PDB file of C-alpha atoms in Angstrom:
ATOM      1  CA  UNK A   1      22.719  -9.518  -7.423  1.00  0.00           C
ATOM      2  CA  UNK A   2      18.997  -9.491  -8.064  1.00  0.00           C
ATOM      3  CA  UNK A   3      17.291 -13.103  -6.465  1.00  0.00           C
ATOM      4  CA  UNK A   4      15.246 -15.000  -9.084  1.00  0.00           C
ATOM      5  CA  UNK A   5      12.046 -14.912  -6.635  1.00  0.00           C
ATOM      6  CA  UNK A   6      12.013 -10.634  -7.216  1.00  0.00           C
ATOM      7  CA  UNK A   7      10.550 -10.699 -10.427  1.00  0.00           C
ATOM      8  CA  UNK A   8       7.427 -13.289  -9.697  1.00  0.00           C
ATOM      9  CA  UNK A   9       6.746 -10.940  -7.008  1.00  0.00           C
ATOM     10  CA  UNK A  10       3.927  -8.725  -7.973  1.00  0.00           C
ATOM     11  CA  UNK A  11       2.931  -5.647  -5.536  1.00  0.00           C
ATOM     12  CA  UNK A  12      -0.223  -4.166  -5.408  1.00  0.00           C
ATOM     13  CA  UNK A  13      -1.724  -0.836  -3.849  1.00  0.00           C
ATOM     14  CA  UNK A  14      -5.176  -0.560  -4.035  1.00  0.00           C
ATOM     15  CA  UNK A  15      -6.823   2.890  -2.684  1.00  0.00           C
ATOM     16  CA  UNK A  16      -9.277   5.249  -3.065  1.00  0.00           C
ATOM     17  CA  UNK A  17      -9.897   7.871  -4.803  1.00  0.00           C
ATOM     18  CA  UNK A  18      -7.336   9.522  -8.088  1.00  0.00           C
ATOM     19  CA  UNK A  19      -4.749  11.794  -7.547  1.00  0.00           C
ATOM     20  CA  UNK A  20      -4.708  15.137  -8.856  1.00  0.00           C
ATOM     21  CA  UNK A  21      -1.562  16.715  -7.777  1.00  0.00           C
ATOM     22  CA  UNK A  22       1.294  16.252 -10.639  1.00  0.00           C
ATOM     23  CA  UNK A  23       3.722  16.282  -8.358  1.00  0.00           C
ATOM     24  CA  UNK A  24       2.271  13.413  -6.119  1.00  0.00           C
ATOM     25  CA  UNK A  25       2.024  11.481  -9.948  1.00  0.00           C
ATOM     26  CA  UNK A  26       5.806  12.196 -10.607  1.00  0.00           C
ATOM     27  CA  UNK A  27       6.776  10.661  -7.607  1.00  0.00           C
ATOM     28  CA  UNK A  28       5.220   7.752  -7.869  1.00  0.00           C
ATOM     29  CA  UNK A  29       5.982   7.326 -11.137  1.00  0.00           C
ATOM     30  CA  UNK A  30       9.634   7.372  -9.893  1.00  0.00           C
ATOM     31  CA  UNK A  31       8.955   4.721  -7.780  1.00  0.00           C
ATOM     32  CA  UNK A  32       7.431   2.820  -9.763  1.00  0.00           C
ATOM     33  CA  UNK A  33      10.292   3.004 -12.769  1.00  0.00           C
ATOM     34  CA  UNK A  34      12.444   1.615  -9.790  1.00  0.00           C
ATOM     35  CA  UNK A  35      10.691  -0.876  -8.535  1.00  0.00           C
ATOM     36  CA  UNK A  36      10.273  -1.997 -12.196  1.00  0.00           C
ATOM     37  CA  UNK A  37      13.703  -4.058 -11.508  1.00  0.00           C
ATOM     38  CA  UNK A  38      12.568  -5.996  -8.551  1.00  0.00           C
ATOM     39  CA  UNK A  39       8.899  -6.617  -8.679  1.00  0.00           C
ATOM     40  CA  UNK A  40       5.631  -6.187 -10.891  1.00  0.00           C
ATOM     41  CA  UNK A  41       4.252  -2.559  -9.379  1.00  0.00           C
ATOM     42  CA  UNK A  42       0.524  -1.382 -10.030  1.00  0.00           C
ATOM     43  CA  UNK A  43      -1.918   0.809  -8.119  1.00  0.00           C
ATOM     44  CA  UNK A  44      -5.259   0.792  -8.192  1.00  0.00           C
ATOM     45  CA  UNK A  45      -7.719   3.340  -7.592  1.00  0.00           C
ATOM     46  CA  UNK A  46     -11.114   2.941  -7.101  1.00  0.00           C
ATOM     47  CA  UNK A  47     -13.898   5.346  -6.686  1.00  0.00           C
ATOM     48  CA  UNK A  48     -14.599   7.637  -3.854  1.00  0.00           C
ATOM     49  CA  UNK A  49     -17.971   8.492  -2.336  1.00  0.00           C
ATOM     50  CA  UNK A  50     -18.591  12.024  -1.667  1.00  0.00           C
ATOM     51  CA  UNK A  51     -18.784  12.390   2.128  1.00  0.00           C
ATOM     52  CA  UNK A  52     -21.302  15.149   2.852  1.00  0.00           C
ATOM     53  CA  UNK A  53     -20.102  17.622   5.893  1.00  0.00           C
ATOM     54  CA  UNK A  54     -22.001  16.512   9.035  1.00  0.00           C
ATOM     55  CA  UNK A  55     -22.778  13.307   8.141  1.00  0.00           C
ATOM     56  CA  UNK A  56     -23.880  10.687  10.738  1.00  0.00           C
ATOM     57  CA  UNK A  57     -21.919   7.547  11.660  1.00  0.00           C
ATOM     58  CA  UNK A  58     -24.681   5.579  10.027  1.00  0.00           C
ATOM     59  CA  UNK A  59     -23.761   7.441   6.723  1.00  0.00           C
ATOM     60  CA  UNK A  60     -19.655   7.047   7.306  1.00  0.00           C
ATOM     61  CA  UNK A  61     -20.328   3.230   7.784  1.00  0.00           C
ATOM     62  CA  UNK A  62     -22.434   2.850   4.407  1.00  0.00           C
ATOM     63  CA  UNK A  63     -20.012   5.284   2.593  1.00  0.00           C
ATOM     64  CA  UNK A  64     -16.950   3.126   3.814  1.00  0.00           C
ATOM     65  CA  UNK A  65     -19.096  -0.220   2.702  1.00  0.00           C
ATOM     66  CA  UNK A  66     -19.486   0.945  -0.781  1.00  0.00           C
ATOM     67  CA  UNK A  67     -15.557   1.739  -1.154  1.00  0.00           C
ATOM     68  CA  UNK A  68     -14.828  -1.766   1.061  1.00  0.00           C
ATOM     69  CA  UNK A  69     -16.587  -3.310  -1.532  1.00  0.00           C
ATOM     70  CA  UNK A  70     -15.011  -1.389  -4.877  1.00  0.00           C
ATOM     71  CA  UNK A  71     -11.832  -2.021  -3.009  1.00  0.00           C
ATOM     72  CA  UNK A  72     -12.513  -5.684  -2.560  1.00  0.00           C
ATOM     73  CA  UNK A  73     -13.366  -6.435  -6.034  1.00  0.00           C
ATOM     74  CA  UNK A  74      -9.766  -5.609  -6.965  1.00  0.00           C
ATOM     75  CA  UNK A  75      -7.763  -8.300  -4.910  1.00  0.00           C
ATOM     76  CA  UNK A  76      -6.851 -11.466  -5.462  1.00  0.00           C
ATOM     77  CA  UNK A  77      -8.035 -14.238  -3.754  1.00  0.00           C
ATOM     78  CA  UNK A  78      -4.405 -15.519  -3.853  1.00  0.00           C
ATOM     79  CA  UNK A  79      -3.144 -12.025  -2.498  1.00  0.00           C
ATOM     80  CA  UNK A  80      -1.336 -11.444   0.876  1.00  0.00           C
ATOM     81  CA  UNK A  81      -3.024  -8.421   2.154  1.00  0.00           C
ATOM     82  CA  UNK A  82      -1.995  -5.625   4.194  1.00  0.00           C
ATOM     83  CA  UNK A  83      -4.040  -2.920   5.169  1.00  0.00           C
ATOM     84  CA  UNK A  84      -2.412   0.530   6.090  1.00  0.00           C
ATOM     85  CA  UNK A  85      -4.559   1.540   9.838  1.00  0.00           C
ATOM     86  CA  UNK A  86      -3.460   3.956  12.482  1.00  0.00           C
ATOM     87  CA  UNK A  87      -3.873   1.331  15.120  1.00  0.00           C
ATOM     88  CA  UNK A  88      -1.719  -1.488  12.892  1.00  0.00           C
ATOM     89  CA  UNK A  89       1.693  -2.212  13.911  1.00  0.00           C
ATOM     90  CA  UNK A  90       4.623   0.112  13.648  1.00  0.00           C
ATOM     91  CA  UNK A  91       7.794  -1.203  11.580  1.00  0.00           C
ATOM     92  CA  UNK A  92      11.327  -0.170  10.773  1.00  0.00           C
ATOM     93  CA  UNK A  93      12.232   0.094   7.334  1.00  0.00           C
ATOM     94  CA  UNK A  94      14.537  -3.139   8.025  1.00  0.00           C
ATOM     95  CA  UNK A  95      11.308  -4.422   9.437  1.00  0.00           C
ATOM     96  CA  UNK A  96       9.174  -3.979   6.402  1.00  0.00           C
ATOM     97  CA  UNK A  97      11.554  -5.552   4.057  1.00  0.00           C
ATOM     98  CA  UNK A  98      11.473  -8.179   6.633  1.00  0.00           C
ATOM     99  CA  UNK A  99       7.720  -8.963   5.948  1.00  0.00           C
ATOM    100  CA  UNK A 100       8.107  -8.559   2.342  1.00  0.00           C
ATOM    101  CA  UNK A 101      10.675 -10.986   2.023  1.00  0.00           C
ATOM    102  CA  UNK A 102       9.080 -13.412   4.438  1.00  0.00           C
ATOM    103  CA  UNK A 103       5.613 -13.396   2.293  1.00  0.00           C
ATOM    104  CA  UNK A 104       7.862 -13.914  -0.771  1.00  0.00           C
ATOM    105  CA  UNK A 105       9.399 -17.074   1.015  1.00  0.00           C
ATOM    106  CA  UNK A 106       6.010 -17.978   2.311  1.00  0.00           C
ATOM    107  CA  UNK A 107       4.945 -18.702  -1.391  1.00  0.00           C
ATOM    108  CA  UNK A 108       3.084 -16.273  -1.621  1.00  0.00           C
ATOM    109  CA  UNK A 109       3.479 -13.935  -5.325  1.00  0.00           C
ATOM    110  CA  UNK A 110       1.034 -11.618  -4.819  1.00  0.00           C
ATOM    111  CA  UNK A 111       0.953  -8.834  -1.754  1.00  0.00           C
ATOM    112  CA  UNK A 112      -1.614  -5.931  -1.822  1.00  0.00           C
ATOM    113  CA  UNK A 113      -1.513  -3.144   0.148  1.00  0.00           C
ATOM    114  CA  UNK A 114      -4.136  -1.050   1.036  1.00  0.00           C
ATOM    115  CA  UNK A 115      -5.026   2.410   1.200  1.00  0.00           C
ATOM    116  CA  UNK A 116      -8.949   3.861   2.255  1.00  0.00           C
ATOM    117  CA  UNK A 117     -10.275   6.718   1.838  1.00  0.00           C
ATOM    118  CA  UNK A 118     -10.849  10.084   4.297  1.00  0.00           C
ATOM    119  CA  UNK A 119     -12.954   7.876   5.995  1.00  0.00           C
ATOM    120  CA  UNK A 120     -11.001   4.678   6.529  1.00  0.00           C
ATOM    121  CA  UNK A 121     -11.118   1.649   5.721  1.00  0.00           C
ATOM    122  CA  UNK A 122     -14.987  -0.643   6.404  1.00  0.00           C
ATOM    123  CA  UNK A 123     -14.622  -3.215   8.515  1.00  0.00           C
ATOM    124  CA  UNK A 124     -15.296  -5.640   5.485  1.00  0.00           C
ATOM    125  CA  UNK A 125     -11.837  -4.710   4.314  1.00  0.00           C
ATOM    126  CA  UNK A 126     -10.284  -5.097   7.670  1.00  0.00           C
ATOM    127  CA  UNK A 127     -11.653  -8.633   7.735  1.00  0.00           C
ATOM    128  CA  UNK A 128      -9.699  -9.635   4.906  1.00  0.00           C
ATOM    129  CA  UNK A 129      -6.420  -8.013   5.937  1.00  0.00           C
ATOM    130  CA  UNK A 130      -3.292 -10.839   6.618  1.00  0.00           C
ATOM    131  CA  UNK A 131      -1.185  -7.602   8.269  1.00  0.00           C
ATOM    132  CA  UNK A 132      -2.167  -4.145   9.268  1.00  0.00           C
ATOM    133  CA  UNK A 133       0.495  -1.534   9.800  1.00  0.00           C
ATOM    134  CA  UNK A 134       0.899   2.005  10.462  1.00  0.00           C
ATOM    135  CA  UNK A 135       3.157   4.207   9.395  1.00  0.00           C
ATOM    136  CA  UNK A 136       2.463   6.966  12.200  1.00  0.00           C
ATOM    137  CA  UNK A 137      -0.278   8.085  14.616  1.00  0.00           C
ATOM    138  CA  UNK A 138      -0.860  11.024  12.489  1.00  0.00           C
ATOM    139  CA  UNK A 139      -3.056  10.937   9.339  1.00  0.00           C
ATOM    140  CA  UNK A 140      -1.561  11.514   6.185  1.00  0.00           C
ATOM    141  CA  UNK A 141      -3.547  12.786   2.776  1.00  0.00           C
ATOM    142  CA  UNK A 142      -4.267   9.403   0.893  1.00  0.00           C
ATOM    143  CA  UNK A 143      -2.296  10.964  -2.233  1.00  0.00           C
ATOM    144  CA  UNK A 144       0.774  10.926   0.026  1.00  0.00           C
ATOM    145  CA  UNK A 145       0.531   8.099   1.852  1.00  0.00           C
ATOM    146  CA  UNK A 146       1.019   6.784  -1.860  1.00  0.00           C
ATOM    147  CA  UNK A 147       4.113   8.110  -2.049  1.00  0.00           C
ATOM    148  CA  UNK A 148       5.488   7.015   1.117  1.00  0.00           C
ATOM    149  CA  UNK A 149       4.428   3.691   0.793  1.00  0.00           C
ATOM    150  CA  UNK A 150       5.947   3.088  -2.929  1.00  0.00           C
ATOM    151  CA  UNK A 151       9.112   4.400  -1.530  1.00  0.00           C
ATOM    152  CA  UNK A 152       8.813   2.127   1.606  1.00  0.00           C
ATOM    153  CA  UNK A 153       8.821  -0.972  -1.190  1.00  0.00           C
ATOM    154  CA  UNK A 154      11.214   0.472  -3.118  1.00  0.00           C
ATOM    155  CA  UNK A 155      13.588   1.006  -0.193  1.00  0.00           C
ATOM    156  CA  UNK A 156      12.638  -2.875   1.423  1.00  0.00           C
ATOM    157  CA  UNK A 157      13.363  -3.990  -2.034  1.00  0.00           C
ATOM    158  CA  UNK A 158      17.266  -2.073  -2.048  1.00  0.00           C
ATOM    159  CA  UNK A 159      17.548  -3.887   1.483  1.00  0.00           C
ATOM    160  CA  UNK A 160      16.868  -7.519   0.638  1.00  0.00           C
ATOM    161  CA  UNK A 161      19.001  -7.420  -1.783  1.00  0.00           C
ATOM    162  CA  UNK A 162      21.665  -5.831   0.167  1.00  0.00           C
ATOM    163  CA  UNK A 163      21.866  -2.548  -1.432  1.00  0.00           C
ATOM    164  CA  UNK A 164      22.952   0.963  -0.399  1.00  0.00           C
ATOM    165  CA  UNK A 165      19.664   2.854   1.081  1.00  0.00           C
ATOM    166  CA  UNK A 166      19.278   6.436   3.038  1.00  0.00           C
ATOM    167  CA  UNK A 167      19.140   5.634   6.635  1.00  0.00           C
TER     168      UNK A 167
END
């Protein structure tokens, strides 16, 4: 049985850059048809900034600013944020539903995830992250983390409610 408080719930990923790769699209899409029966599901892409090869740290910094910025535009004030960083903290599956139903009980409707681009995410961003994780120490193609993390949601989603998942 589906809990009332699943369909207020809206889940946001906000990253940057588009994907090109169909197969990437298809996947998420997938996800997103799923997740359709526990929880309003959008991403958001905003703009990338070309990163020329060789560029100084001075450069990185105001490259990651300008997409810190697009990327802040898009949340809500309201929204519970969490920020996908190499150095956030590592979670079970079990775990992540965890957090997702926690926020949920907290009140909170809105949670936003967030994905940066081959740079990172600007320390303006970080500022207004409620929760970083990581997924791994290694670094994943942006397009992919996509994937992952809309089948993360999907799977917290199947474990809240006390459904059969993949362990």
């Amino acid at each position: 049985m589906i809990e009332v408080w699943s369909y207020v719930m809206k889940i946001n990923i906000v990253c940057v850059g588009k994907i090109k790769e169909k197969f990437y699209v298809d996947a998420i899409a997938e996800y997103a048809k799923r997740l359709s029966k526990y929880c309003s599901f959008e991403i958001v892409e905003v703009a990338d900034e070309k990163t020329p090869d060789k560029a100084s740290e001075a450069l990185e910094d105001q490259i990651k600013e300008k997409e810190g910025k697009r990327i802040l535009a898009k949340i809500k004030d309201d929204a519970y944020v969490c920020t996908l960083e190499i150095k956030g903290k590592k979670l079970t599956s079990p775990g992540f539903a965890d957090l997702i139903e926690k926020t949920t009980v907290s009140g909170k409707s809105n949670i936003t995830f967030v994905i940066g681009g081959s740079l990172g995410l600007h320390k303006c961003v970080l500022d207004r992250s409620d929760y970083a994780i990581s997924f791994s120490d290694m670094t994943f193609p942006h397009q992919l983390m996509r994937v992952i993390l809309s089948e993360q949601i999907y799977r917290a989603y199947r474990i809240i409610n006390n459904e059969p998942y993949h362990k």
